[in-house]
Short mmCIF file of C-alpha atoms and ligand atoms in Angstrom, two decimals:
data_model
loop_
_atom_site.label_atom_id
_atom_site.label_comp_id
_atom_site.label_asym_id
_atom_site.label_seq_id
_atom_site.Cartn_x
_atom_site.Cartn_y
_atom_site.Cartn_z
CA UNK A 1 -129.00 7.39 -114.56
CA UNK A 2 -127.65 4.36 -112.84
CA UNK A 3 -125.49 5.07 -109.51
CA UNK A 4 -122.95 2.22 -107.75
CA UNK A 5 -122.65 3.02 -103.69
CA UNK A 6 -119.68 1.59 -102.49
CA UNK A 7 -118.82 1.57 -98.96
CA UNK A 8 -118.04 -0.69 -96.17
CA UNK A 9 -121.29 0.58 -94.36
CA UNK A 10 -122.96 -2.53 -93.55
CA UNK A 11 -126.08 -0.57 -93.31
CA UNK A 12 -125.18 0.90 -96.80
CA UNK A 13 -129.50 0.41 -97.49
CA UNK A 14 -130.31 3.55 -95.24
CA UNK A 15 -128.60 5.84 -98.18
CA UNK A 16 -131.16 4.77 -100.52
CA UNK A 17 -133.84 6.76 -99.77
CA UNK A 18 -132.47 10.00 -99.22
CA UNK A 19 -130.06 9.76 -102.63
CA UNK A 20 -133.55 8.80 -104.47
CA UNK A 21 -135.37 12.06 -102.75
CA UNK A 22 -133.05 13.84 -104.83
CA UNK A 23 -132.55 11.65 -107.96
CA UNK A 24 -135.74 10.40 -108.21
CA UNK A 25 -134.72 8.33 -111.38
CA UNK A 26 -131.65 7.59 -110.49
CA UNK A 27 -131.48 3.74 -110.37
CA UNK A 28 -129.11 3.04 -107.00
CA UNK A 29 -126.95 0.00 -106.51
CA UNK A 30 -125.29 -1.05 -103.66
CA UNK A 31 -122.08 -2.49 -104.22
CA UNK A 32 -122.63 -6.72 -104.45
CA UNK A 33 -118.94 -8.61 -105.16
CA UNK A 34 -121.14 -11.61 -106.28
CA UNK A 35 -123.26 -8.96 -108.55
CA UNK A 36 -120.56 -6.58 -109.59
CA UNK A 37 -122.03 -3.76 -112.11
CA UNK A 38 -119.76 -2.14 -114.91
CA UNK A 39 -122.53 0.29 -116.44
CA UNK A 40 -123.12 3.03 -113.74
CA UNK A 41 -122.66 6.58 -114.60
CA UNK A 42 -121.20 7.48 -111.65
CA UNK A 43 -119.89 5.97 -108.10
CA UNK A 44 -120.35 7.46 -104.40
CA UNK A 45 -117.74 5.60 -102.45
CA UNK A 46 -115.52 4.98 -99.32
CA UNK A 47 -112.57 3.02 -98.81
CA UNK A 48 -114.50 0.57 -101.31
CA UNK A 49 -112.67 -3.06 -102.34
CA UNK A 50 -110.61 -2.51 -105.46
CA UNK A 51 -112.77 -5.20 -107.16
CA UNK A 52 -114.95 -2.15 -108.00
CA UNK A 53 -112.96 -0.47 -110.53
CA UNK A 54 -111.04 -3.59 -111.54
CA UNK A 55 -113.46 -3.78 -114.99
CA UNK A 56 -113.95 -1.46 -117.41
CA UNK A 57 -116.85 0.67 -117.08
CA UNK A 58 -118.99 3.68 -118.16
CA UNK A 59 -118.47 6.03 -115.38
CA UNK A 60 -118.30 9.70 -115.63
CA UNK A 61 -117.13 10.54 -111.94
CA UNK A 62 -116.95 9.21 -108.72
CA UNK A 63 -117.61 11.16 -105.11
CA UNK A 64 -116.03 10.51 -101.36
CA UNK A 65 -117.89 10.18 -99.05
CA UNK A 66 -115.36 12.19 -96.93
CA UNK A 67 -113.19 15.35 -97.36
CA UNK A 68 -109.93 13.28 -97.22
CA UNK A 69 -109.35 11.16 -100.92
CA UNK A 70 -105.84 9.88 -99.48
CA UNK A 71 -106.95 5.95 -99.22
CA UNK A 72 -109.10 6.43 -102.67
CA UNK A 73 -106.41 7.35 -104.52
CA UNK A 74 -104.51 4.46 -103.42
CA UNK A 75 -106.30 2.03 -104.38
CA UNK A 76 -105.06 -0.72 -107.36
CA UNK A 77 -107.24 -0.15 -110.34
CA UNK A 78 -108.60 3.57 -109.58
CA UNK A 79 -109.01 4.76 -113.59
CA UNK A 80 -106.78 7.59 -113.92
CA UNK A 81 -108.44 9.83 -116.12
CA UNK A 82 -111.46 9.59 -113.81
CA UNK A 83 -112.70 12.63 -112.15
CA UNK A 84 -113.15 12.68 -108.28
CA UNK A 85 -115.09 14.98 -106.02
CA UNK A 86 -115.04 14.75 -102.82
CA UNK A 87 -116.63 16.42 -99.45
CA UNK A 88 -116.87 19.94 -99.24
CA UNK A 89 -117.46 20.56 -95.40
CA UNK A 90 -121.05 19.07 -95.19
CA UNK A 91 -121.64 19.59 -91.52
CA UNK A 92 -118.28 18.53 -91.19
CA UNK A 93 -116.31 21.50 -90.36
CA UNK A 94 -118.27 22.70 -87.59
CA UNK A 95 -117.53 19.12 -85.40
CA UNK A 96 -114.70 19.57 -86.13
CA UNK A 97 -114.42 23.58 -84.90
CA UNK A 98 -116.26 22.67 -81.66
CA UNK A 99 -114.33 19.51 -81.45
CA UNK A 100 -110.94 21.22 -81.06
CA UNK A 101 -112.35 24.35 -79.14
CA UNK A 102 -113.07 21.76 -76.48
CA UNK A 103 -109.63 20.44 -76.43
CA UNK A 104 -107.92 23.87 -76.27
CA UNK A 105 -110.09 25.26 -73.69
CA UNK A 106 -109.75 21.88 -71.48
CA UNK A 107 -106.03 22.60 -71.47
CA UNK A 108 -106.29 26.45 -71.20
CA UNK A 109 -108.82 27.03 -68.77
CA UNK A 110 -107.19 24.20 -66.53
CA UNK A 111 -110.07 22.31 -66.93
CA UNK A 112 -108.57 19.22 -65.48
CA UNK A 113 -107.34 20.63 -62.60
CA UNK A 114 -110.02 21.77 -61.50
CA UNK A 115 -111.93 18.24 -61.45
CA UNK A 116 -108.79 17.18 -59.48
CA UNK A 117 -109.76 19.82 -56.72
CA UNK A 118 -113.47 18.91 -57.12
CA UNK A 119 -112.38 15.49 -56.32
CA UNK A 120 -110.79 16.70 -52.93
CA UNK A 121 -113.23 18.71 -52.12
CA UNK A 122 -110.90 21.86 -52.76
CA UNK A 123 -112.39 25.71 -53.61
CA UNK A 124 -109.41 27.24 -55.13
CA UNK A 125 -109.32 29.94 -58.27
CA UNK A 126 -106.57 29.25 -60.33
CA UNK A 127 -104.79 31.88 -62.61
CA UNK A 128 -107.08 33.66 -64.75
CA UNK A 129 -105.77 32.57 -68.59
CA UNK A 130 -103.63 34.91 -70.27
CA UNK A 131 -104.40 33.76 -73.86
CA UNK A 132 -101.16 35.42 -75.17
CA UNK A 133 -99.71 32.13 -73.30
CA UNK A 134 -101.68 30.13 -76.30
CA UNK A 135 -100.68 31.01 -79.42
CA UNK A 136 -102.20 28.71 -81.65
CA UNK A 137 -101.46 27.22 -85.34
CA UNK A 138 -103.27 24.88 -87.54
CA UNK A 139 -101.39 23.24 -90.10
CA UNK A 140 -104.05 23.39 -93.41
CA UNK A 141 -106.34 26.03 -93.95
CA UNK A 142 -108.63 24.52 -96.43
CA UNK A 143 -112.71 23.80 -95.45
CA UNK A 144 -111.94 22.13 -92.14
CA UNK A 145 -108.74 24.42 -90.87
CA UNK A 146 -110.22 27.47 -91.74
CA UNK A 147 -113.08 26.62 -89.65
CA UNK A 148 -110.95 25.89 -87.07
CA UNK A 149 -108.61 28.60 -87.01
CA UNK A 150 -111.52 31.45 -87.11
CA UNK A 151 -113.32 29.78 -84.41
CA UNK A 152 -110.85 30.42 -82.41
CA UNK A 153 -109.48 33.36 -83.34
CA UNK A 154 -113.22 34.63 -82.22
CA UNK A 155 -112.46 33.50 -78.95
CA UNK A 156 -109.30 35.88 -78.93
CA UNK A 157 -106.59 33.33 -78.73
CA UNK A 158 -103.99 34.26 -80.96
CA UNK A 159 -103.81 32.26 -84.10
CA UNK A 160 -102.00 31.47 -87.09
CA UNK A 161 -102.38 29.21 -90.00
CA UNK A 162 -100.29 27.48 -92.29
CA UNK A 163 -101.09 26.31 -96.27
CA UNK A 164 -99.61 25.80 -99.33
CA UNK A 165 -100.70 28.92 -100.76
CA UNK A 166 -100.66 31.07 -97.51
CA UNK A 167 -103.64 32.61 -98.82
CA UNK A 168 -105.02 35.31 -95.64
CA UNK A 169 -107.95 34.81 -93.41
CA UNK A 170 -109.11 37.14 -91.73
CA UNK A 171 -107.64 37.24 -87.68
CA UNK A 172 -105.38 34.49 -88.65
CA UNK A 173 -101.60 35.04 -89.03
CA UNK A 174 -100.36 33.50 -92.50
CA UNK A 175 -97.47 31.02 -93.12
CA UNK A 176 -96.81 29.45 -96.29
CA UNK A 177 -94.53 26.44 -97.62
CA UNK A 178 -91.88 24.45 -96.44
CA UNK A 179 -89.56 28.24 -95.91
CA UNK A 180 -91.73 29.27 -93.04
CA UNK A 181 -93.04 26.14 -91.80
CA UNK A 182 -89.99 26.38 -88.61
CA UNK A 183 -90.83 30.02 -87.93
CA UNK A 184 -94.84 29.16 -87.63
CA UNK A 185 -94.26 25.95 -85.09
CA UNK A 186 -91.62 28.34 -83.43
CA UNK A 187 -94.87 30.59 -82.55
CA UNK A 188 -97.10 28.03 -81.84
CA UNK A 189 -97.63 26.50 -78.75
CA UNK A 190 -100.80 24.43 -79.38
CA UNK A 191 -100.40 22.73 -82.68
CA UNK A 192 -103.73 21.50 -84.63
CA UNK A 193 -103.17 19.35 -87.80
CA UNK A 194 -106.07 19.66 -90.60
CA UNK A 195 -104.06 18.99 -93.30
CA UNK A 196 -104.77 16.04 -96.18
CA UNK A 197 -102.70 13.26 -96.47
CA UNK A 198 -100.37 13.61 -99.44
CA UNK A 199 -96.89 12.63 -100.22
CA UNK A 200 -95.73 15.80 -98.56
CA UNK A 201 -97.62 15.92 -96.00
CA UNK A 202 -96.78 12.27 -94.75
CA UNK A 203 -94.86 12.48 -91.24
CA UNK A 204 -94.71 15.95 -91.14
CA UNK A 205 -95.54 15.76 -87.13
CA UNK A 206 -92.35 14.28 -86.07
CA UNK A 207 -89.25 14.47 -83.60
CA UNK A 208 -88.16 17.63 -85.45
CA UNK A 209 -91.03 19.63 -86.48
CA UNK A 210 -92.63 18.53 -82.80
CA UNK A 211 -89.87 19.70 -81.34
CA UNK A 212 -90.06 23.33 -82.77
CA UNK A 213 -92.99 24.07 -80.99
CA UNK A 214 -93.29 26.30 -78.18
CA UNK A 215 -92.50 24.65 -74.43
CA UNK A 216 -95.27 22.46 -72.73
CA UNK A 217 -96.95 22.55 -76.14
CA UNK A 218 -100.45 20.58 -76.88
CA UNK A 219 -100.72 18.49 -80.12
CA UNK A 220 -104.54 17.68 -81.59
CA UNK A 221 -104.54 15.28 -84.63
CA UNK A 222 -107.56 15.73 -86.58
CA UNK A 223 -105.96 14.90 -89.98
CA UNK A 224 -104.59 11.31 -90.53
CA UNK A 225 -102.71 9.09 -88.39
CA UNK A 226 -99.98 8.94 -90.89
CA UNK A 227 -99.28 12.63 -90.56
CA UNK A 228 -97.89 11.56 -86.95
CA UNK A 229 -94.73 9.35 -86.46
CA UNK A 230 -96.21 7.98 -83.37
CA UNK A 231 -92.66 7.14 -81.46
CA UNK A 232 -91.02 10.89 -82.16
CA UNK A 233 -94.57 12.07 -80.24
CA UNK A 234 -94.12 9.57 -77.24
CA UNK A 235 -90.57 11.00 -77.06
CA UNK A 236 -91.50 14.60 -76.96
CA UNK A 237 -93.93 13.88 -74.53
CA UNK A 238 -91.30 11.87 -72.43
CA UNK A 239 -88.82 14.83 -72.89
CA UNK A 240 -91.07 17.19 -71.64
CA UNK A 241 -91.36 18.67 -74.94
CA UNK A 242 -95.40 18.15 -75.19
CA UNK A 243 -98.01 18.21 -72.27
CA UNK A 244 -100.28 16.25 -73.97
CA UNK A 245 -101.62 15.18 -77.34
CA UNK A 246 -105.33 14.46 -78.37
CA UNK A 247 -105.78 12.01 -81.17
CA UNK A 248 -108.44 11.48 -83.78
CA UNK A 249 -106.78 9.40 -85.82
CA UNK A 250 -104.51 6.97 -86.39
CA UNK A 251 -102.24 4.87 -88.93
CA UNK A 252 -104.02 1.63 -88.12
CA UNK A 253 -107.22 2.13 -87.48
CA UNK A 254 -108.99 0.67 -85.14
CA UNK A 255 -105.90 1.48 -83.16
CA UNK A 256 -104.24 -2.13 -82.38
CA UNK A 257 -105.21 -2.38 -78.21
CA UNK A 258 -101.51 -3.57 -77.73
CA UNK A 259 -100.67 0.23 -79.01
CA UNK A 260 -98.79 2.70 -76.00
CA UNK A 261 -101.34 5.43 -76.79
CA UNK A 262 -104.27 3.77 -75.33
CA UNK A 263 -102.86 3.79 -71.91
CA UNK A 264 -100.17 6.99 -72.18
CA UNK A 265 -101.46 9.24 -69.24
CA UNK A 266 -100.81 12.54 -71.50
CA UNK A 267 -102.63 11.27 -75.05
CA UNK A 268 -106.63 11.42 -74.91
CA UNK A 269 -107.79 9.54 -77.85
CA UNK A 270 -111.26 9.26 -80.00
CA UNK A 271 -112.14 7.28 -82.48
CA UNK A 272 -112.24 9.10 -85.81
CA UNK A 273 -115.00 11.01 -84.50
CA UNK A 274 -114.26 14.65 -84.71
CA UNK A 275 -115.91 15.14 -87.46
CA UNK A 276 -118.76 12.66 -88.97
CA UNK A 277 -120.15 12.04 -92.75
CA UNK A 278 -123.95 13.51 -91.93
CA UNK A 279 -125.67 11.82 -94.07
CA UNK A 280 -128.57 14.45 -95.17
CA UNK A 281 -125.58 17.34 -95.52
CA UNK A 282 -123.55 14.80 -97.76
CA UNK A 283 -126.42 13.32 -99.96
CA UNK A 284 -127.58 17.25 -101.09
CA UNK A 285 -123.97 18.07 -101.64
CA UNK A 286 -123.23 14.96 -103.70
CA UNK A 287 -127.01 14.90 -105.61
CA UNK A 288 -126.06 19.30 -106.36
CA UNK A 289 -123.10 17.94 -108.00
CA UNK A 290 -124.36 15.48 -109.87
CA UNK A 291 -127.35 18.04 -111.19
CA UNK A 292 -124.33 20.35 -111.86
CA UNK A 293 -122.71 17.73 -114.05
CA UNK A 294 -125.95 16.48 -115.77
CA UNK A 295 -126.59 19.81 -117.18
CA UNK A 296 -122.77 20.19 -118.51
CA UNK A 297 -121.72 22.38 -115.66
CA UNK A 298 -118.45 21.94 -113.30
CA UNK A 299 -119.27 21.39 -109.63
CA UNK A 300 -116.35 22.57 -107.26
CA UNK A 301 -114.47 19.86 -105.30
CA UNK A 302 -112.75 18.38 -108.19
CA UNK A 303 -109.20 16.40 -106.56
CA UNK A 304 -106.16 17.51 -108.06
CA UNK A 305 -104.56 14.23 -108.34
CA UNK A 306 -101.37 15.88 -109.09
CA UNK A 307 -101.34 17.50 -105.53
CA UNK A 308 -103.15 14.66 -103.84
CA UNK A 309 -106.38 16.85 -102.32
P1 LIG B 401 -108.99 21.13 -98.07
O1 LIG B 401 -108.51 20.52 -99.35
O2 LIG B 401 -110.14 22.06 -98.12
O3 LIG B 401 -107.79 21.90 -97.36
C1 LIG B 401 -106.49 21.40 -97.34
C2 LIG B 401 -105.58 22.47 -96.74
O4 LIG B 401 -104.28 21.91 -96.54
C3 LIG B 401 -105.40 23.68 -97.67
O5 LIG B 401 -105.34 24.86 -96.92
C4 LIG B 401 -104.04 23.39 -98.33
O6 LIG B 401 -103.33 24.56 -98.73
C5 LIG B 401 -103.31 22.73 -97.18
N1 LIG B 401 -102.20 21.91 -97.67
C6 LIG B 401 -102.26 20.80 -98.43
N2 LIG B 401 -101.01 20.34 -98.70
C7 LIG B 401 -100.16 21.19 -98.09
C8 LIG B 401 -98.75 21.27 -98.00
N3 LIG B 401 -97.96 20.37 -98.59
N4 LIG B 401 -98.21 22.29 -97.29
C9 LIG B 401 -99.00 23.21 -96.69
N5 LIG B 401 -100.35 23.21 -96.74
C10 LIG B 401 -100.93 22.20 -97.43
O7 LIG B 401 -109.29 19.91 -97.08
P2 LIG B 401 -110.34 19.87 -95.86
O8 LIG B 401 -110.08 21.03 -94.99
O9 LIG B 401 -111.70 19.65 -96.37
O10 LIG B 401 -109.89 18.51 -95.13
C11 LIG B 401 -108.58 18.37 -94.66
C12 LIG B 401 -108.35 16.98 -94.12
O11 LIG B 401 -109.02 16.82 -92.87
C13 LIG B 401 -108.86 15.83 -94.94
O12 LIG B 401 -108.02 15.55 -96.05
C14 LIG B 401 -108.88 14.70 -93.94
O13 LIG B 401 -107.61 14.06 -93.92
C15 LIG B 401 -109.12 15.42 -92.63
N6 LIG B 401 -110.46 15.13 -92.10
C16 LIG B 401 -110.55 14.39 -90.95
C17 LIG B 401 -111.77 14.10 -90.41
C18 LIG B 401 -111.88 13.35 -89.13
O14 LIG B 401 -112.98 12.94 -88.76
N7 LIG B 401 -110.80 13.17 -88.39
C19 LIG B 401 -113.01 14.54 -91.06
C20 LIG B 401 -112.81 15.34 -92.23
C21 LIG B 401 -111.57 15.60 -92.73
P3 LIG B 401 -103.91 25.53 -99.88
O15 LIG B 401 -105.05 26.29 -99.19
O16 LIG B 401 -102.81 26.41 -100.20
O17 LIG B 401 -104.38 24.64 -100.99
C1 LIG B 402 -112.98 12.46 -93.97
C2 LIG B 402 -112.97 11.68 -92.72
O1 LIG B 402 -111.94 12.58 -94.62
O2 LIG B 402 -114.07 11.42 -92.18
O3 LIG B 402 -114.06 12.99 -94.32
O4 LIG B 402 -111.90 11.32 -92.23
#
């Protein structure tokens, strides 16, 4: 079995080893423009260069290296009849739970306050936290949201979650669709966006929807950058409408230094780090699959290109 690896990891080498503890005779290529190869039976990629699918050739599927497909399935030349798979969690959705517990309980517990009185050499309690004053929502409840939202449900905030299908979770209020979209911001006050990047989901965090939210609300972007028209958030923020916003990622990425976010006193920013491809999670997940398919079988993960996740 031959397998094409195409990523812009310059250190794309180190996934050799691992894929081949699994495969043993799998025969692995790393993606060569000079060298191209047309007779692989399947492709693990991210964000590879379209030259990769621009001749025909024998594949049977390709995998993401990531749980988001949105910049795969833009690319000039992806075959359409092609099936994709992409990450199923892998390691990733506990980052990303712990990642946005630390955000909400930095603004909650008044975390940065109290450095400011540490700094002055102050010993003052502040107001114990009502967390009835921090209703929560995340916007997708697939792998990563749903990991989110019961995370913090188990801390007792109150949370709800919004999907397409509004199917329930356990401790987590449901919303569903465009219909109840402006009653679920109207309840939330800290606003967490999981969702994937899809034609409907494209600037969905904007003047309007941002607005909707609860007062002195707190806006984490975990999803895509494009998700977020960035001027409608420096607005809110302006207006008063948002206390701050914590940002994972962004529509250019890396984020252009001459950007306002890097230097807006209420936006913390990180470097699409909130939740990281581990490499040992995502080479058993991809190499199960692969098995799966080997012996006729359907491996779940398959992108509905029709939806766009
Ligand atoms: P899933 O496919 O498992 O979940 C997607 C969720 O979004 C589902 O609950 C789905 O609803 C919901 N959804 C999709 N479209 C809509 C819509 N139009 N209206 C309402 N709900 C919608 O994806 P994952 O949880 O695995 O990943 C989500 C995204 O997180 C990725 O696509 C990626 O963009 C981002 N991500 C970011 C990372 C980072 O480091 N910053 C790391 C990993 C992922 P339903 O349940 O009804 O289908
Ligand atoms: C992903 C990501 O989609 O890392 O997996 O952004």
């Amino acid at each position: 079995m031959k397998i094409l690896f195409a990523t812009e990891d310059p250190k794309a080498e180190r996934w050799k080893a691992p894929l081949l503890e699994q495969l043993s005779q799998a025969d692995i290529h790393i993606w060569d423009a000079a060298n191209p190869i047309t007779d692989a039976d399947y492709a693990i990629v991210w964000q590879p260069p379209a030259e990769v699918f621009a001749q025909a050739h024998s594949l049977k599927a390709i995998f993401n290296l990531g749980a988001g497909v949105d910049a795969l399935l833009k690319l000039p030349g992806l075959p359409a009849e092609l099936p994709i798979y992409r990450l199923e969690d892998a390691g990733m959705s506990a980052q990303m739970a712990e990642y946005v517990a630390y955000h909400v309980i930095e603004a909650s517990r008044d975390m940065a306050l109290y450095r400011e009185q540490q700094a002055d050499g102050v010993w003052k309690m502040l107001r114990p936290i009502r967390r009835q004053d921090w209703p929560i929502g995340v916007l997708g409840l697939g792998q990563i949201g749903k990991r989110v939202a019961t995370t913090l449900a188990g801390l007792d905030y109150p949370v709800a979650g919004w999907s397409r299908s509004g199917q329930p979770i356990e401790g987590v209020e449901p919303f569903a669709g465009q219909t109840q979209l402006k009653s679920f911001l109207g309840r939330t006050r800290v606003l967490i966006n999981t969702l994937p990047l899809t034609p409907d989901t494209r600037d969905l965090l904007n003047y309007d929807t941002l607005s909707s939210l609860l007062p002195d609300a707190v806006v984490i972007n975990v999803g895509r950058g494009e998700h977020l028209v960035d001027h409608d958030l420096i607005r809110a923020i302006d207006e008063g409408l948002i206390r701050q916003a914590v940002l994972d990622v962004f529509r250019q990425e890396p984020l252009p230094i001459e950007h306002p976010f890097w230097r807006h006193p209420s936006i913390t920013l990180t470097p699409h780090v909130s939740a990281r491809t581990l490499r040992d999670e995502t080479v058993q997940q991809i190499c199960d699959k692969i098995k799966l398919l080997e012996s006729g079988k359907s491996p779940s993960g398959l992108i509905d290109r029709q939806r766009g996740y």
